[in-house]
Steps between C-alpha positions, in 0.01 A plus 500: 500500500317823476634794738354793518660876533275753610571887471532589832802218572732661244794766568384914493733738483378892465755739399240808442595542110496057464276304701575144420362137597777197506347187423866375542779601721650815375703775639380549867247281482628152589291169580711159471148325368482683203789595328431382163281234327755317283675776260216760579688726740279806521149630455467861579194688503609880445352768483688834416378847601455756196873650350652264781748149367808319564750657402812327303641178661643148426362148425720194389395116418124603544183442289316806572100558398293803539130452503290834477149537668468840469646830430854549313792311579872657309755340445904593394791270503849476425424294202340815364171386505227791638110411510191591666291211540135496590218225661559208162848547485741269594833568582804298485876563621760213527788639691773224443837621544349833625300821421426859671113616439260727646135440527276842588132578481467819211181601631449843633133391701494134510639234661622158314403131639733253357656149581848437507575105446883396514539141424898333525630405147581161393842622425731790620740738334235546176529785289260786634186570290149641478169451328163580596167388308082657611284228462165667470184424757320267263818313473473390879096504504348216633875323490880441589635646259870457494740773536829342606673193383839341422447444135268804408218280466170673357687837456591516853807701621854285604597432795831306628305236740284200407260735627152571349286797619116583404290747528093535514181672554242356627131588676185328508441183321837490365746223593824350378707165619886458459624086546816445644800360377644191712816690686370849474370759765226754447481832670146733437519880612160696538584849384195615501125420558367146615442143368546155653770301414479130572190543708683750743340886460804757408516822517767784359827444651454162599647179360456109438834272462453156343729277591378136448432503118102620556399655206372903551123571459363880520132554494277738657665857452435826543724786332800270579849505289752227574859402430529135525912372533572126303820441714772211498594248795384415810357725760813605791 
C-alpha cells in the first residue's frame, strides 16, 4: 500500500528562536496514527534562528541523524567531538549508554534549515560514538545515493539498525527507482522541491510510505532533494 503524508497533516511547534515540523509524535505534539514507521521515530524539520541552539542535554539508546539544507548547524558533545556542519554534510551520533551535546546555529545573520532523523537501534546499552561524512551534490545527482547503512556499504556512515537511508537531487528529466526487499518497509520524505513518487505529485514536506513490497519510482522533478528510509518489518 501506498499512503501518503502531506505537509500540512504533520505536528508544528513555533518556539520564536526554533520553529519545527513533527512528522512523528514528539514532545507536545502527539497523534496515536503516527508515532513511528517501524524504527524511524522522528523526522524534524528545524529551522534555527541566527546565534540561537539547543543548548546541552541528554540522549540514550538513540540513532540520531542530522541532515543540513541550509545554513550552519554546530555541534559539541560529551564525547568531545565539536563540528560545524553545512548543506552535504551528514551527521551521525549514536547515543547508547548515554551522551550530553549541544546543537546551536553560529551564524550572526542567518538562519539554519536542517532535519533531525532519530531512528531506535537494533540494540541498547552500545558504546556512544560519532562520525559524520559530506557527500558532495554530484554524488546524489540524478540518484539515491546512500548515506546510511548497517554495514557502511559504498562509504556510507554506521548506523546501529538494519536501517538504510539515501539521499538525492533530482529536477527535470531525472528519475531513479529503489525495489523492495520481501519483509521490508519504505518511507520517502520530500525536503525540498517537487517530484512524483509512484504516480502521486509530492511536494517539500510531504511523504510516501510503502508498505506492500511496491518498488519506489521518482520521475518528473523540479529542484527536489529527497531522503528515502529502507526500513525492517512490517508496517504497525
Amino acid at each position: 500500500m501506498n499512503d501518503i503524508r502531506r505537509s500540512n497533516e504533520r505536528g508544528f511547534a513555533d518556539h520564536g528562536w526554533l520553529k519545527s515540523f513533527h512528522t512523528f509524535s514528539f514532545a507536545d505534539y502527539f497523534d496515536p496514527e503516527h508515532v513511528e514507521f517501524g524504527p524511524l521515530r522522528v523526522i524534524n524539520e528545524d529551522r534555527v534562528q541566527a546565534g540561537a541552539g539547543f543548548g546541552t542535554h541528554s540522549h540514550r539508546d538513540m540513532e540520531i541523524i542530522s541532515y543540513v539544507l541550509d545554513g550552519e548547524l554546530a555541534h559539541k558533545d560529551s564525547m568531545g567531538n565539536g563540528s560545524t556542519i553545512k548543506p552535504g554534510d551528514v551527521q551521525r551520533m549514536s547515543a547508547g549508554t548515554g551522551v550530553r551535546h549541544s546543537e546551536f546555529n553560529p551564524s550572526p545573520s542567518k538562519s539554519v534549515h536542517f532535519l533531525q532523523i532519530w531512528i531506535q537501534p537494533a540494540k541498547r546499552n552500545i558504546e556512544p560514538s560519532y562520525e559524520e561524512k559530506r557527500f558532495a551534490p554530484e554524488e546524489k545527482r540524478g540518484r539515491l545515493r546512500l548515506i546510511v547503512s548497517p554495514d557502511r556499504a559504498d562509504g556510507s556512515l554506521l548506523i546501529h539498525q538494519d536501517a538504510r537511508v539515501y539521499a538525492g537531487l533530482f529536477t527535470g528529466d531525472e528519475r531513479a527507482d529503489l525495489k523492495v526487499a520481501p519483509g521490508r518497509r519504505i518511507y520517502l520524505h520530500v525536503a525540498r522541491g517537487a517530484l512524483t513518487a509512484n504516480r502521486t505529485a509530492l511536494e517539500g514536506g510531504d511523504a510516501l510510505r510503502i508498505t506492500d513490497g511496491a518498488p519506489l519510482a521518482l520521475s518528473k522533478a523540479q529542484d527536489a532533494e529527497v531522503l528515502v528510509f529502507d526500513l525492517p518489518g512490517e508496517a504497525r
